[in-house]
mmCIF file of C-alpha atoms in Angstrom:
data_model
loop_
_atom_site.group_PDB
_atom_site.id
_atom_site.type_symbol
_atom_site.label_atom_id
_atom_site.label_comp_id
_atom_site.label_asym_id
_atom_site.label_seq_id
_atom_site.Cartn_x
_atom_site.Cartn_y
_atom_site.Cartn_z
ATOM 1 C CA LEU A 1154 62.552 84.486 141.963
ATOM 2 C CA ASP A 1155 60.790 85.554 139.228
ATOM 3 C CA CYS A 1156 63.119 82.656 137.231
ATOM 4 C CA GLU A 1157 62.906 85.050 134.103
ATOM 5 C CA PHE A 1158 65.549 87.486 135.853
ATOM 6 C CA LEU A 1159 67.642 84.655 137.278
ATOM 7 C CA ASP A 1160 70.603 85.075 135.335
ATOM 8 C CA ALA A 1161 70.677 88.372 136.880
ATOM 9 C CA TYR A 1162 70.131 87.252 140.132
ATOM 10 C CA LEU A 1163 72.693 84.734 140.000
ATOM 11 C CA ARG A 1164 75.395 87.116 138.520
ATOM 12 C CA TRP A 1165 74.536 89.058 141.551
ATOM 13 C CA THR A 1166 74.643 86.482 145.037
ATOM 14 C CA SER A 1167 77.824 83.759 145.268
ATOM 15 C CA ASN A 1168 77.609 79.398 146.346
ATOM 16 C CA THR A 1169 78.120 80.567 149.586
ATOM 17 C CA SER A 1170 75.214 83.750 150.242
ATOM 18 C CA GLU A 1171 72.716 84.212 148.484
ATOM 19 C CA TRP A 1172 72.763 88.196 149.993
ATOM 20 C CA LEU A 1173 73.468 90.832 147.933
ATOM 21 C CA GLN A 1174 76.415 92.662 149.222
ATOM 22 C CA GLU A 1175 74.717 96.791 147.822
ATOM 23 C CA ALA A 1176 71.576 96.186 145.669
ATOM 24 C CA TYR A 1177 68.646 99.097 144.991
ATOM 25 C CA VAL A 1178 65.082 97.811 146.316
ATOM 26 C CA THR A 1179 62.142 99.385 145.347
ATOM 27 C CA TYR A 1180 58.568 97.099 144.395
ATOM 28 C CA VAL A 1181 55.218 97.702 142.314
ATOM 29 C CA GLY A 1182 52.165 96.326 142.018
ATOM 30 C CA GLY A 1183 48.638 96.598 140.126
ATOM 31 C CA LYS A 1184 47.914 96.948 137.022
ATOM 32 C CA ARG A 1185 49.837 96.400 133.397
ATOM 33 C CA GLY A 1186 50.630 99.607 131.751
ATOM 34 C CA SER A 1187 49.809 101.155 134.828
ATOM 35 C CA VAL A 1188 51.214 104.176 135.310
ATOM 36 C CA PHE A 1189 52.850 102.921 138.213
ATOM 37 C CA GLU A 1190 54.549 100.248 135.553
ATOM 38 C CA ARG A 1191 56.178 103.655 133.153
ATOM 39 C CA ALA A 1192 57.015 105.393 136.162
ATOM 40 C CA ILE A 1193 59.055 101.950 137.414
ATOM 41 C CA THR A 1194 60.082 100.850 133.955
ATOM 42 C CA ALA A 1195 61.860 104.485 133.819
ATOM 43 C CA LEU A 1196 63.265 103.865 137.615
ATOM 44 C CA VAL A 1197 64.927 101.081 136.180
ATOM 45 C CA ARG A 1198 66.976 102.181 133.019
ATOM 46 C CA SER A 1199 67.930 104.985 135.191
ATOM 47 C CA VAL A 1200 69.789 102.688 137.129
ATOM 48 C CA ALA A 1201 70.469 100.886 134.123
ATOM 49 C CA LEU A 1202 72.540 103.947 132.842
ATOM 50 C CA PHE A 1203 74.204 105.782 136.300
ATOM 51 C CA SER A 1204 74.815 102.336 138.205
ATOM 52 C CA ARG A 1205 77.115 99.232 138.191
ATOM 53 C CA ARG A 1206 74.657 98.341 140.743
ATOM 54 C CA PRO A 1207 71.636 95.311 140.905
ATOM 55 C CA ILE A 1208 68.615 96.811 141.601
ATOM 56 C CA VAL A 1209 64.953 94.482 142.723
ATOM 57 C CA VAL A 1210 62.283 95.507 141.745
ATOM 58 C CA VAL A 1211 59.992 93.175 144.405
ATOM 59 C CA VAL A 1212 56.562 92.904 142.784
ATOM 60 C CA VAL A 1213 53.602 92.626 146.148
ATOM 61 C CA ASP A 1214 50.990 91.372 144.498
ATOM 62 C CA ASP A 1215 49.551 88.147 141.552
ATOM 63 C CA ILE A 1216 48.365 90.402 139.390
ATOM 64 C CA TYR A 1217 51.154 92.831 137.898
ATOM 65 C CA VAL A 1218 53.701 90.567 135.296
ATOM 66 C CA PRO A 1219 56.976 92.254 134.873
ATOM 67 C CA PRO A 1220 56.838 94.093 131.013
ATOM 68 C CA VAL A 1221 59.054 91.660 128.609
ATOM 69 C CA ALA A 1222 61.703 94.760 127.903
ATOM 70 C CA TRP A 1223 62.947 94.245 131.598
ATOM 71 C CA ARG A 1224 65.155 90.866 130.184
ATOM 72 C CA SER A 1225 67.450 92.453 128.754
ATOM 73 C CA LEU A 1226 69.010 94.249 131.921
ATOM 74 C CA PRO A 1227 70.988 92.783 133.017
ATOM 75 C CA ASN A 1228 70.697 94.213 136.439
ATOM 76 C CA LEU A 1229 67.436 94.386 137.152
ATOM 77 C CA ILE A 1230 66.074 91.308 139.788
ATOM 78 C CA VAL A 1231 62.492 91.046 139.923
ATOM 79 C CA TYR A 1232 60.864 89.122 143.571
ATOM 80 C CA LYS A 1233 57.876 88.561 144.118
ATOM 81 C CA MET A 1234 55.920 88.428 147.539
ATOM 82 C CA HIS A 1235 52.632 86.416 148.369
ATOM 83 C CA PRO A 1236 50.360 89.102 149.306
ATOM 84 C CA ARG A 1237 48.272 87.853 151.535
ATOM 85 C CA ILE A 1238 50.678 89.350 154.854
ATOM 86 C CA SER A 1239 49.381 93.238 153.438
ATOM 87 C CA ARG A 1240 46.045 93.449 152.641
ATOM 88 C CA ASN A 1241 44.248 94.043 155.365
ATOM 89 C CA MET A 1242 47.416 96.815 154.942
ATOM 90 C CA PRO A 1243 47.816 100.407 153.099
ATOM 91 C CA PHE A 1244 49.672 99.483 150.152
ATOM 92 C CA ASN A 1245 52.851 101.729 150.443
ATOM 93 C CA PHE A 1246 53.979 98.990 153.681
ATOM 94 C CA ASN A 1247 54.912 96.829 150.973
ATOM 95 C CA LYS A 1248 57.569 98.956 151.171
ATOM 96 C CA VAL A 1249 58.789 98.004 154.064
ATOM 97 C CA ARG A 1250 57.800 94.700 153.170
ATOM 98 C CA ALA A 1251 60.570 94.173 149.784
ATOM 99 C CA MET A 1252 63.064 96.390 152.050
ATOM 100 C CA LEU A 1253 63.283 93.413 154.197
ATOM 101 C CA ALA A 1254 62.552 90.461 151.723
ATOM 102 C CA VAL A 1255 65.327 91.349 149.994
ATOM 103 C CA ARG A 1256 68.618 90.645 151.851
ATOM 104 C CA ALA A 1257 70.580 92.778 150.496
ATOM 105 C CA LEU A 1258 73.518 93.953 152.767
ATOM 106 C CA THR A 1259 73.469 97.141 152.234
ATOM 107 C CA GLY A 1260 70.761 98.661 150.230
ATOM 108 C CA ILE A 1261 69.511 101.970 149.228
ATOM 109 C CA GLU A 1262 65.406 101.801 148.707
ATOM 110 C CA LEU A 1263 63.944 104.163 145.592
ATOM 111 C CA ASP A 1264 59.761 104.986 145.038
ATOM 112 C CA SER A 1265 58.555 104.809 141.672
ATOM 113 C CA ASP A 1266 58.037 108.224 141.542
ATOM 114 C CA GLN A 1267 62.167 108.370 141.869
ATOM 115 C CA LEU A 1268 65.363 108.539 139.553
ATOM 116 C CA ILE A 1269 69.051 108.291 139.953
ATOM 117 C CA THR A 1270 72.312 109.894 137.804
ATOM 118 C CA GLY A 1271 75.068 109.932 138.185
ATOM 119 C CA HIS A 1272 77.127 109.268 141.077
ATOM 120 C CA MET A 1273 74.457 108.481 143.016
ATOM 121 C CA ASP A 1274 77.086 104.569 143.405
ATOM 122 C CA ARG A 1275 78.375 106.820 146.428
ATOM 123 C CA VAL A 1276 76.016 106.360 148.005
ATOM 124 C CA PHE A 1277 76.275 103.081 149.301
ATOM 125 C CA VAL A 1278 79.586 104.247 150.522
ATOM 126 C CA ARG A 1279 78.719 107.077 153.046
ATOM 127 C CA THR A 1280 74.759 104.134 154.210
ATOM 128 C CA LYS A 1281 77.725 101.505 155.473
ATOM 129 C CA ALA A 1282 80.004 104.178 156.647
ATOM 130 C CA GLU A 1283 76.667 105.266 158.776
ATOM 131 C CA CYS A 1284 75.245 102.039 158.948
ATOM 132 C CA THR A 1285 75.984 100.034 162.038
ATOM 133 C CA GLU A 1286 75.639 96.241 163.502
#
């Protein structure tokens, strides 16, 4: 957990469980100011505008630092993941790592080139209905 996002984390978890009931999930890495940072920023802003669910951004390297502006987004949680596990794997393998690490009972994985719009939260209902234990 990036401690700058502790308040959002505490808002979405409980004393009895650190698992999120529902969350959007994505991942990022690399240098600040990159095209990927701008894309992820647009994505997290779209979730802030159109959703009442949290979005978890998993930082998958030891280089990337989230922009200060992200701290104003109340439903954004940022996790940091140790990069060494996947250094010899393709970068997009981090998508799977992020989905597993987030601890969301129901999650929707989003890529950096996506945005959400109104009513996207309805997908959580269908996801829960279609998934089995």
